[in-house]
Short mmCIF file of C-alpha atoms in Angstrom, two decimals:
data_model
loop_
_atom_site.label_atom_id
_atom_site.label_comp_id
_atom_site.label_asym_id
_atom_site.label_seq_id
_atom_site.Cartn_x
_atom_site.Cartn_y
_atom_site.Cartn_z
CA MET A 220 87.51 37.88 147.14
CA GLN A 221 88.83 37.45 143.61
CA ARG A 222 90.49 40.86 143.58
CA CYS A 223 92.59 39.93 146.62
CA GLU A 224 93.60 36.65 145.08
CA LEU A 225 94.76 38.35 141.86
CA ALA A 226 96.59 41.04 143.84
CA LYS A 227 98.35 38.22 145.78
CA GLN A 228 99.48 36.61 142.56
CA LEU A 229 100.83 39.86 141.18
CA GLU A 230 102.57 40.59 144.50
CA ASN A 231 104.21 37.13 144.40
CA ALA A 232 105.61 38.05 140.93
CA GLY A 233 106.99 41.35 142.27
CA ASP A 234 104.50 43.50 140.34
CA TYR A 235 103.45 45.60 143.35
CA GLU A 236 102.04 48.57 141.51
CA GLU A 237 99.82 46.40 139.31
CA ALA A 238 98.66 44.55 142.42
CA ARG A 239 97.76 47.88 144.05
CA SER A 240 95.76 48.95 140.93
CA VAL A 241 93.65 45.77 141.26
CA LEU A 242 92.52 46.98 144.66
CA THR A 243 91.77 50.59 143.66
CA ALA A 244 88.03 50.14 144.43
CA PHE A 245 88.97 49.78 148.10
CA TRP A 246 92.45 51.34 148.45
CA THR A 247 94.80 53.55 146.49
CA THR A 248 97.64 55.01 148.58
CA VAL A 249 100.15 53.68 151.12
CA GLY A 250 99.21 55.15 154.41
CA GLU A 251 95.47 55.08 153.84
CA ARG A 252 93.21 52.52 155.43
CA PRO A 253 91.22 50.44 152.88
CA VAL A 254 87.46 50.79 152.71
CA VAL A 255 86.08 47.74 154.54
CA THR A 256 82.52 48.94 155.26
CA GLY A 257 79.93 46.20 154.68
CA LEU A 258 82.45 43.40 154.09
CA GLU A 259 82.14 40.02 155.75
CA PRO A 260 84.78 39.44 158.48
CA ALA A 261 86.83 36.94 156.43
CA THR A 262 86.79 39.22 153.35
CA LYS A 263 87.68 42.24 155.51
CA ALA A 264 90.61 40.33 156.98
CA GLU A 265 91.78 39.26 153.50
CA LEU A 266 91.66 42.85 152.18
CA LEU A 267 93.52 44.15 155.25
CA LEU A 268 96.21 41.50 154.75
CA ARG A 269 96.69 42.31 151.08
CA VAL A 270 96.76 46.05 151.64
CA GLY A 271 99.14 45.65 154.60
CA SER A 272 101.50 43.37 152.68
CA LEU A 273 101.51 45.67 149.61
CA SER A 274 102.03 48.74 151.83
CA GLY A 275 105.19 47.06 153.18
CA TRP A 276 106.51 46.13 149.73
CA ILE A 277 105.65 49.43 148.03
CA GLY A 278 106.85 51.38 151.09
CA SER A 279 110.19 49.59 150.86
CA ALA A 280 110.55 50.02 147.08
CA ARG A 281 109.63 53.74 147.17
CA GLN A 282 111.22 54.44 150.60
CA ILE A 283 108.05 55.81 152.09
CA ALA A 284 108.48 56.90 155.69
CA HIS A 285 106.50 54.94 158.33
CA ALA A 286 105.19 52.52 155.69
CA GLN A 287 106.26 49.49 157.69
CA ASP A 288 104.40 50.71 160.76
CA VAL A 289 101.27 51.20 158.67
CA ALA A 290 101.74 47.73 157.15
CA LYS A 291 102.25 46.12 160.57
CA ASP A 292 99.05 47.63 161.94
CA LEU A 293 96.89 46.40 159.06
CA ILE A 294 98.48 42.93 158.97
CA ALA A 295 98.16 42.53 162.75
CA GLU A 296 94.49 43.44 162.56
CA SER A 297 93.93 40.90 159.84
CA ALA A 298 95.70 38.20 161.87
CA ARG A 299 93.44 38.83 164.82
CA ILE A 300 90.31 38.51 162.69
CA PHE A 301 91.54 35.29 161.06
CA ALA A 302 92.36 33.81 164.47
CA ALA A 303 88.91 34.77 165.88
CA LEU A 304 87.33 33.05 162.84
CA GLY A 305 89.39 29.90 163.41
CA LEU A 306 91.19 30.31 160.07
CA ASN A 307 94.54 29.15 161.31
CA GLU A 308 96.49 29.01 158.07
CA LYS A 309 95.40 32.51 157.09
CA ALA A 310 96.46 33.75 160.54
CA VAL A 311 99.82 32.09 159.99
CA GLU A 312 100.13 33.80 156.59
CA ALA A 313 99.50 37.16 158.22
CA GLN A 314 102.02 36.47 161.01
CA THR A 315 104.62 35.68 158.36
CA ASP A 316 103.95 38.99 156.57
CA LEU A 317 104.19 40.74 159.92
CA ALA A 318 107.57 39.16 160.56
CA ILE A 319 108.78 40.36 157.15
CA CYS A 320 107.79 43.96 158.02
CA TYR A 321 109.83 43.74 161.24
CA TRP A 322 112.77 42.30 159.29
CA ARG A 323 112.67 45.18 156.75
CA ALA A 324 112.81 47.66 159.62
CA GLY A 325 115.81 45.87 161.00
CA ALA A 326 114.05 44.61 164.16
CA MET A 327 115.61 41.13 163.97
CA ASP A 328 114.51 39.89 167.37
CA GLU A 329 110.87 40.75 166.78
CA ALA A 330 111.00 39.28 163.30
CA ALA A 331 112.41 36.00 164.65
CA ILE A 332 109.70 35.78 167.32
CA TRP A 333 106.90 36.21 164.77
CA PHE A 334 108.48 33.73 162.32
CA GLN A 335 108.82 31.16 165.09
CA GLU A 336 105.21 31.75 166.21
CA ALA A 337 103.97 31.30 162.64
CA LEU A 338 106.10 28.17 162.12
CA SER A 339 104.82 26.57 165.35
CA ARG A 340 101.23 26.93 164.07
CA ALA A 341 101.68 26.27 160.32
CA THR A 342 100.49 22.99 158.90
CA SER A 343 100.29 23.67 155.13
CA VAL A 344 103.32 22.97 152.95
CA GLU A 345 103.03 26.42 151.30
CA ASN A 346 103.09 28.26 154.63
CA ARG A 347 105.91 26.20 156.15
CA VAL A 348 108.15 26.65 153.07
CA ARG A 349 107.49 30.36 152.97
CA ILE A 350 108.20 30.78 156.63
CA LEU A 351 111.47 28.79 156.54
CA ILE A 352 112.79 30.63 153.49
CA ASN A 353 112.06 34.06 155.02
CA LYS A 354 113.21 33.08 158.50
CA ALA A 355 116.57 32.15 157.02
CA ILE A 356 117.28 35.80 156.09
CA VAL A 357 116.88 36.86 159.72
CA GLU A 358 119.51 34.27 160.72
CA ILE A 359 121.75 35.54 157.92
CA PHE A 360 121.52 39.14 158.98
CA SER A 361 122.14 38.06 162.59
CA ASN A 362 125.31 36.27 161.42
CA ARG A 363 123.90 32.82 162.34
CA LEU A 364 124.78 31.39 158.95
CA ASP A 365 124.73 27.67 159.96
CA ALA A 366 121.29 28.18 161.41
CA ALA A 367 120.15 29.89 158.18
CA LEU A 368 121.33 26.98 156.09
CA LYS A 369 119.53 24.53 158.47
CA GLU A 370 116.31 26.43 157.96
CA LEU A 371 116.77 26.15 154.24
CA ASP A 372 117.60 22.44 154.48
CA GLN A 373 114.30 21.93 156.28
CA ALA A 374 112.48 23.71 153.44
CA ALA A 375 114.23 21.67 150.71
CA PRO A 376 112.05 18.49 150.84
CA LEU A 377 108.89 20.56 151.19
CA LEU A 378 109.91 22.69 148.24
CA GLU A 379 109.71 19.65 145.90
CA ARG A 380 105.95 19.64 146.51
CA ILE A 381 105.50 23.24 145.33
CA ASP A 382 105.23 24.08 141.69
CA ASP A 383 105.97 27.80 141.87
CA HIS A 384 109.11 29.27 140.24
CA ALA A 385 109.05 32.42 142.31
CA THR A 386 109.25 30.41 145.58
CA HIS A 387 112.07 28.27 144.18
CA GLY A 388 113.89 31.39 143.08
CA ARG A 389 113.64 32.94 146.52
CA TYR A 390 114.95 29.73 148.08
CA HIS A 391 118.10 29.71 145.98
CA MET A 392 118.57 33.49 146.53
CA GLN A 393 118.68 32.91 150.30
CA ARG A 394 121.15 30.06 150.00
CA ALA A 395 123.36 32.20 147.77
CA ILE A 396 123.37 35.00 150.29
CA ALA A 397 124.25 32.58 153.11
CA PHE A 398 127.16 31.11 151.21
CA LYS A 399 128.35 34.60 150.20
CA ARG A 400 128.37 35.63 153.86
CA LEU A 401 130.31 32.50 154.88
CA GLY A 402 133.06 33.53 152.43
CA GLY A 403 136.04 31.54 151.13
CA GLN A 404 136.62 30.18 147.66
CA GLU A 405 134.38 27.12 148.04
CA ASN A 406 131.45 28.98 149.52
CA LEU A 407 131.64 31.79 147.00
CA ASP A 408 131.59 29.22 144.19
CA ARG A 409 128.53 27.65 145.75
CA ALA A 410 126.94 31.04 146.01
CA LEU A 411 127.42 31.60 142.25
CA ILE A 412 125.81 28.24 141.54
CA GLU A 413 122.84 29.07 143.77
CA ASN A 414 122.45 32.44 142.03
CA ALA A 415 122.41 30.71 138.67
CA ALA A 416 119.59 28.48 139.89
CA ALA A 417 117.72 31.50 141.30
CA THR A 418 118.10 33.27 137.95
CA PHE A 419 116.56 30.32 136.06
CA HIS A 420 113.51 30.11 138.33
CA LEU A 421 112.97 33.84 138.51
CA GLU A 422 113.13 34.18 134.75
CA GLN A 423 110.45 31.54 134.49
CA ALA A 424 108.37 33.43 137.09
CA LYS A 425 109.06 36.74 135.20
CA HIS A 426 110.09 38.18 138.58
CA THR A 427 112.16 41.09 137.19
CA ARG A 428 112.63 42.78 140.58
CA TYR A 429 114.29 39.75 142.19
CA LEU A 430 116.32 39.14 139.10
CA ALA A 431 117.88 42.58 139.64
CA ARG A 432 118.64 41.62 143.25
CA VAL A 433 120.37 38.46 142.02
CA GLU A 434 122.47 40.64 139.63
CA ASN A 435 123.48 42.80 142.61
CA ASN A 436 124.42 39.68 144.62
CA ILE A 437 126.41 38.23 141.77
CA ALA A 438 128.34 41.52 141.44
CA PHE A 439 129.27 41.32 145.13
CA ILE A 440 130.69 37.78 144.70
CA LEU A 441 132.63 38.74 141.58
CA MET A 442 134.14 41.67 143.50
CA GLU A 443 135.46 39.16 146.05
CA PHE A 444 137.20 37.37 143.15
CA GLU A 445 138.59 40.79 142.02
CA ARG A 446 136.68 40.49 138.76
CA HIS A 447 135.80 44.17 139.04
CA ASN A 448 134.77 44.87 135.44
CA GLU A 449 132.39 41.95 135.32
CA ALA A 450 130.94 42.97 138.66
CA LEU A 451 130.31 46.52 137.36
CA GLU A 452 128.41 45.11 134.35
CA HIS A 453 126.08 43.22 136.65
CA LEU A 454 125.57 46.33 138.83
CA ASN A 455 124.73 48.48 135.82
CA LYS A 456 122.19 45.91 134.71
CA ALA A 457 120.62 45.72 138.21
CA ARG A 458 120.46 49.53 138.49
CA GLN A 459 118.79 49.85 135.10
CA ILE A 460 116.08 47.40 136.16
CA PHE A 461 115.48 49.15 139.50
CA VAL A 462 115.31 52.55 137.88
CA GLN A 463 112.70 51.26 135.39
CA LEU A 464 110.69 49.85 138.27
CA LYS A 465 111.10 53.05 140.27
CA ASP A 466 112.46 51.00 143.07
CA SER A 467 114.44 53.40 145.24
CA ASN A 468 115.42 50.73 147.67
CA GLY A 469 116.97 48.60 144.97
CA VAL A 470 118.81 51.61 143.53
CA ALA A 471 120.22 52.36 147.02
CA GLN A 472 121.43 48.79 147.52
CA VAL A 473 123.12 48.80 144.10
CA ASN A 474 124.80 52.09 144.95
CA GLU A 475 126.03 50.67 148.18
CA THR A 476 127.57 47.66 146.33
CA ARG A 477 129.08 50.06 143.79
CA ALA A 478 130.65 52.00 146.67
CA SER A 479 132.19 48.72 148.01
CA LEU A 480 133.49 47.96 144.56
CA PHE A 481 135.06 51.42 144.23
CA LEU A 482 136.66 50.91 147.67
CA ALA A 483 138.26 47.70 146.49
CA GLN A 484 139.67 49.61 143.49
CA GLN A 485 140.85 52.44 145.72
CA ARG A 486 138.54 54.89 143.93
CA TYR A 487 137.66 56.51 147.19
CA ALA A 488 136.01 59.69 145.94
CA GLU A 489 133.62 57.68 143.73
CA ALA A 490 132.97 55.26 146.63
CA GLU A 491 132.02 58.14 148.93
CA GLU A 492 129.73 59.65 146.32
CA ALA A 493 127.95 56.35 145.58
CA ALA A 494 127.51 55.59 149.32
CA ALA A 495 126.23 59.11 149.98
CA VAL A 496 123.51 58.63 147.34
CA ALA A 497 122.54 55.35 149.03
CA VAL A 498 122.33 56.95 152.44
CA GLU A 499 120.29 59.86 151.11
CA ILE A 500 117.72 57.43 149.64
CA LEU A 501 117.51 55.13 152.66
CA GLU A 502 117.15 58.01 155.14
CA LYS A 503 113.68 58.61 153.69
CA GLY A 504 112.40 55.14 154.55
CA ASP A 505 112.24 52.70 157.48
CA GLU A 506 114.89 50.15 156.59
CA HIS A 507 117.47 50.94 159.25
CA ALA A 508 119.69 47.91 158.78
CA LEU A 509 120.31 48.87 155.11
CA LEU A 510 120.88 52.50 156.07
CA ALA A 511 123.40 51.54 158.74
CA GLN A 512 125.29 49.38 156.20
CA ALA A 513 125.36 52.15 153.62
CA ALA A 514 126.48 54.77 156.25
CA THR A 515 129.30 52.42 157.34
CA THR A 516 130.52 52.07 153.76
CA ARG A 517 130.45 55.85 153.40
CA ALA A 518 132.44 56.31 156.60
CA ILE A 519 135.10 53.97 155.33
CA ALA A 520 135.40 55.99 152.10
CA LEU A 521 135.63 59.24 154.08
CA ALA A 522 138.39 57.82 156.24
CA GLN A 523 140.35 56.68 153.17
CA LEU A 524 140.00 60.18 151.80
CA GLY A 525 141.50 61.60 154.98
CA HIS A 526 138.27 63.20 156.11
CA TYR A 527 138.59 61.85 159.63
CA GLN A 528 136.14 63.95 161.54
CA PRO A 529 133.20 63.32 159.08
CA ALA A 530 134.22 59.65 159.03
CA PHE A 531 134.04 59.55 162.81
CA GLU A 532 130.64 61.14 162.79
CA THR A 533 129.32 58.82 160.08
CA PHE A 534 130.65 55.70 161.81
CA THR A 535 128.97 56.85 165.06
CA LYS A 536 125.74 57.48 163.24
CA ALA A 537 125.81 54.06 161.56
CA ALA A 538 126.39 52.24 164.80
CA ALA A 539 123.56 54.14 166.51
CA ILE A 540 121.15 53.42 163.63
CA ALA A 541 121.93 49.72 163.82
CA GLU A 542 121.49 49.75 167.57
CA ILE A 543 118.09 51.48 167.32
CA ALA A 544 117.01 48.92 164.78
CA GLY A 545 117.94 46.11 167.18
CA ASP A 546 120.72 44.85 164.94
CA ARG A 547 123.43 44.79 167.64
CA VAL A 548 125.74 42.56 165.55
CA SER A 549 125.97 45.14 162.80
CA SER A 550 126.49 47.80 165.41
CA GLY A 551 129.38 45.85 166.82
CA ARG A 552 130.97 45.31 163.41
CA THR A 553 130.71 49.05 162.68
CA ARG A 554 132.64 49.73 165.89
CA LEU A 555 135.40 47.32 164.78
CA LEU A 556 135.62 49.07 161.45
CA MET A 557 135.81 52.46 163.17
CA MET A 558 138.79 51.20 165.21
CA GLU A 559 140.49 49.86 162.11
CA HIS A 560 140.04 53.00 159.99
CA LEU A 561 140.47 55.63 162.70
CA LYS A 562 143.09 53.90 164.85
CA ASN A 563 145.52 56.88 164.66
CA HIS A 564 142.83 59.46 165.35
CA LEU A 565 141.04 58.20 168.47
CA PRO A 566 142.31 58.46 172.06
CA PRO A 567 143.14 55.18 173.83
CA SER A 568 140.09 55.44 176.12
CA ASP A 569 137.78 55.37 173.04
CA MET A 570 139.71 52.55 171.46
CA PHE A 571 139.19 50.38 174.56
CA GLU A 572 135.54 51.42 174.92
CA LEU A 573 134.85 50.61 171.25
CA TYR A 574 136.54 47.23 171.57
CA LEU A 575 134.56 46.26 174.70
CA GLU A 576 131.29 47.39 173.09
CA ALA A 577 132.05 45.48 169.88
CA ASP A 578 133.07 42.33 171.76
CA GLU A 579 129.78 42.39 173.73
CA ARG A 580 127.76 42.63 170.52
CA VAL A 581 129.50 40.29 168.10
CA ALA A 582 131.30 37.68 170.22
CA PRO A 583 128.20 35.52 171.00
CA THR A 584 127.64 34.73 167.27
CA ALA A 585 131.11 35.48 165.89
CA ASP A 586 132.45 33.34 163.03
CA ALA A 587 136.16 32.78 162.37
CA ALA A 588 136.50 35.99 160.32
CA THR A 589 134.81 38.11 163.01
CA MET A 590 136.90 36.62 165.75
CA GLU A 591 139.97 37.58 163.76
CA GLN A 592 138.58 41.13 163.55
CA LEU A 593 138.12 41.16 167.34
CA ARG A 594 141.71 39.96 167.84
CA ASN A 595 143.00 42.72 165.51
CA ALA A 596 140.87 45.24 167.37
CA SER A 597 142.33 44.21 170.74
CA ARG A 598 145.80 44.65 169.33
CA LEU A 599 144.85 48.14 168.07
CA ALA A 600 143.56 49.09 171.54
CA ILE A 601 146.75 47.83 173.22
CA THR A 602 148.88 49.74 170.68
CA ALA A 603 146.94 52.95 171.39
CA ALA A 604 147.54 52.46 175.12
CA GLN A 605 151.21 51.91 174.56
CA ARG A 606 151.42 55.01 172.41
CA ALA A 607 149.76 57.00 175.20
CA LEU A 608 152.20 55.65 177.77
CA LEU A 609 155.18 56.67 175.70
CA THR A 610 153.63 60.18 175.38
CA THR A 611 153.28 60.43 179.15
CA LYS A 612 156.92 59.39 179.56
CA GLU A 613 157.98 62.14 177.16
CA LEU A 614 156.00 64.66 179.13
CA VAL A 615 157.75 63.61 182.32
CA MET A 616 161.13 64.06 180.65
CA GLN A 617 160.05 67.51 179.44
CA GLY A 618 159.00 68.50 182.90
CA SER A 619 155.39 69.10 181.85
CA LEU A 620 153.75 66.31 183.81
CA ARG A 621 152.06 68.72 186.22
CA GLU A 622 150.21 70.47 183.37
CA GLU A 623 149.17 67.09 181.92
CA VAL A 624 147.88 65.88 185.29
CA ARG A 625 145.97 69.13 185.75
CA ARG A 626 144.38 68.69 182.30
CA TYR A 627 143.24 65.17 183.13
CA GLU A 628 141.99 66.36 186.49
CA ALA A 629 139.86 69.01 184.70
CA GLU A 630 138.47 66.37 182.36
CA LEU A 631 137.43 64.14 185.21
CA ILE A 632 135.79 66.97 187.12
CA LYS A 633 134.06 68.23 183.97
CA TYR A 634 132.67 64.74 183.35
CA ALA A 635 131.47 64.40 186.93
CA LEU A 636 129.71 67.80 186.82
CA GLU A 637 127.99 66.92 183.55
CA LYS A 638 126.82 63.55 184.92
CA SER A 639 125.43 65.23 188.02
CA GLU A 640 123.89 68.12 186.00
CA GLY A 641 126.09 70.75 187.69
CA GLN A 642 125.39 69.66 191.28
CA VAL A 643 128.76 69.91 193.06
CA THR A 644 127.71 67.57 195.93
CA ASN A 645 126.78 64.78 193.52
CA ALA A 646 129.85 65.39 191.40
CA ALA A 647 132.05 65.11 194.48
CA ARG A 648 130.36 61.81 195.36
CA LEU A 649 131.11 60.47 191.87
CA LEU A 650 134.76 61.53 192.23
CA GLY A 651 135.05 59.98 195.70
CA ILE A 652 135.93 63.26 197.48
CA THR A 653 134.15 65.61 199.84
CA HIS A 654 132.01 68.55 198.77
CA GLN A 655 134.48 70.90 200.45
CA GLY A 656 137.41 69.26 198.72
CA LEU A 657 135.88 69.63 195.29
CA CYS A 658 134.96 73.28 195.96
CA GLU A 659 138.58 74.02 196.95
CA ILE A 660 139.89 72.40 193.74
CA LEU A 661 137.39 74.31 191.64
CA ASN A 662 138.18 77.68 193.33
CA SER A 663 141.92 77.22 193.14
CA ARG A 664 142.68 75.36 189.92
CA HIS A 665 139.54 75.08 187.76
CA LYS A 666 137.45 78.21 188.30
CA ASN A 667 136.20 78.11 184.70
CA LEU A 668 134.44 74.76 185.35
CA ARG A 669 132.57 76.12 188.38
CA HIS A 670 130.72 78.76 186.40
CA LYS A 671 130.10 76.96 183.13
CA PRO A 672 126.60 75.39 182.67
CA PRO A 673 126.66 71.60 182.34
CA ARG A 674 126.78 70.26 178.81
CA LEU A 675 125.90 66.83 177.44
CA ARG A 676 129.03 64.75 177.02
CA GLN A 677 129.89 63.31 173.60
CA ARG A 678 131.65 59.98 173.35
CA SER A 679 135.09 61.61 173.61
CA THR A 680 137.53 63.90 172.03
CA PHE A 681 138.49 63.29 168.41
CA ILE A 682 142.13 63.59 167.55
CA SER A 683 142.86 65.44 164.33
CA PRO A 684 145.63 64.26 161.96
CA LYS A 685 148.08 66.80 163.41
CA GLY A 686 147.42 65.55 166.99
CA SER A 687 145.44 68.59 168.18
CA ASN A 688 142.18 67.93 170.03
CA VAL A 689 138.90 68.73 168.31
CA ASN A 690 135.62 68.14 170.12
CA SER A 691 133.31 65.75 168.29
CA HIS A 692 129.72 67.00 167.77
#
């Protein structure tokens, strides 16, 4: 179908709306199923693939809720038809697009599985290069940077056989991101060189959308070099392009980078405002990994402003979003940042719990910088425990140990009752005492707990700047 081929070319150049307009005889709106009545199976599969792929791209750019789910359904259907017809390379193309949808939604494990499945079946140079370039970004976001560069190294010799500037531009973009994530003077310099190469190819391809993404990436690197004014110029340029394209996703990513820049300049109020705008935009769509990142940046700004309770809530939200998306590494990093920025406002039990949760998530793929973060976090947890021990010693000296013990006893019983949904027998079993023993304690020392309905337990108690306890909600 000629319309599908033209739409594919326009999509490859980043002109998603123009590509959509080419298909208006069959499909007009993201979320709607294209009209496939009377089409031959191969043509039907091709139309489903194009509409599915465009639904994913437009849904991302416009932050349309559930667009990635719609895209996945259409693409999966096309893949099944292609496979049934014995059109292996077209099925591989569909599987690659399916993996990209999972990546956008932050489902890294599922994305990796589909990329690997497509790669194992691909025989054409075009498909193998496309898979390797896109598969690398999953490795990057999963902090497997060496693996990402290996994927791109495999693509390099195949890339020489492809005369397409957009593909070459994407290749250099991915290498730039990997080197930027590796960090250090040498790698950041290499990232700038890769971005320069990406800019050349994308200008030749007239891929304005990706050129804006390169501008955003360059700004981040310049920020690392503390060339803040130059970085802001690149961000302003990127934001202008995304606004013209009505690309909400791009605007949100630029705002998140602006927030990071303002943090580096200690302009905390501006950082919080920029990050809040990014969060507001990304909450409308499906890209949970980007939302978690923007929320984390906002939480840091809130903590720097002294708004510790909102910072705690935003950190918690960011970690949960990353977890739901399947990005456990990002969830672990957010926990480390929470410890760093709220170290004087969290009880020791939370500090240890956060450290253990972070270690479980990031240690398997941790690089040198992340391992240093883990070591710092362990020191913070130990310091919090030492501070709590000193407080207990002071209480003993003040003769108030009995009251403190009773308070901790109440907390333990309250937790046990909540876990057992108010059933005293089950709560007693959790506490390792008899039913009669717990009843006597409740009737004599904690009558208020016996009559209160069970309530879902939050992570813990948040400590306000003045040291008073405020329940986190």
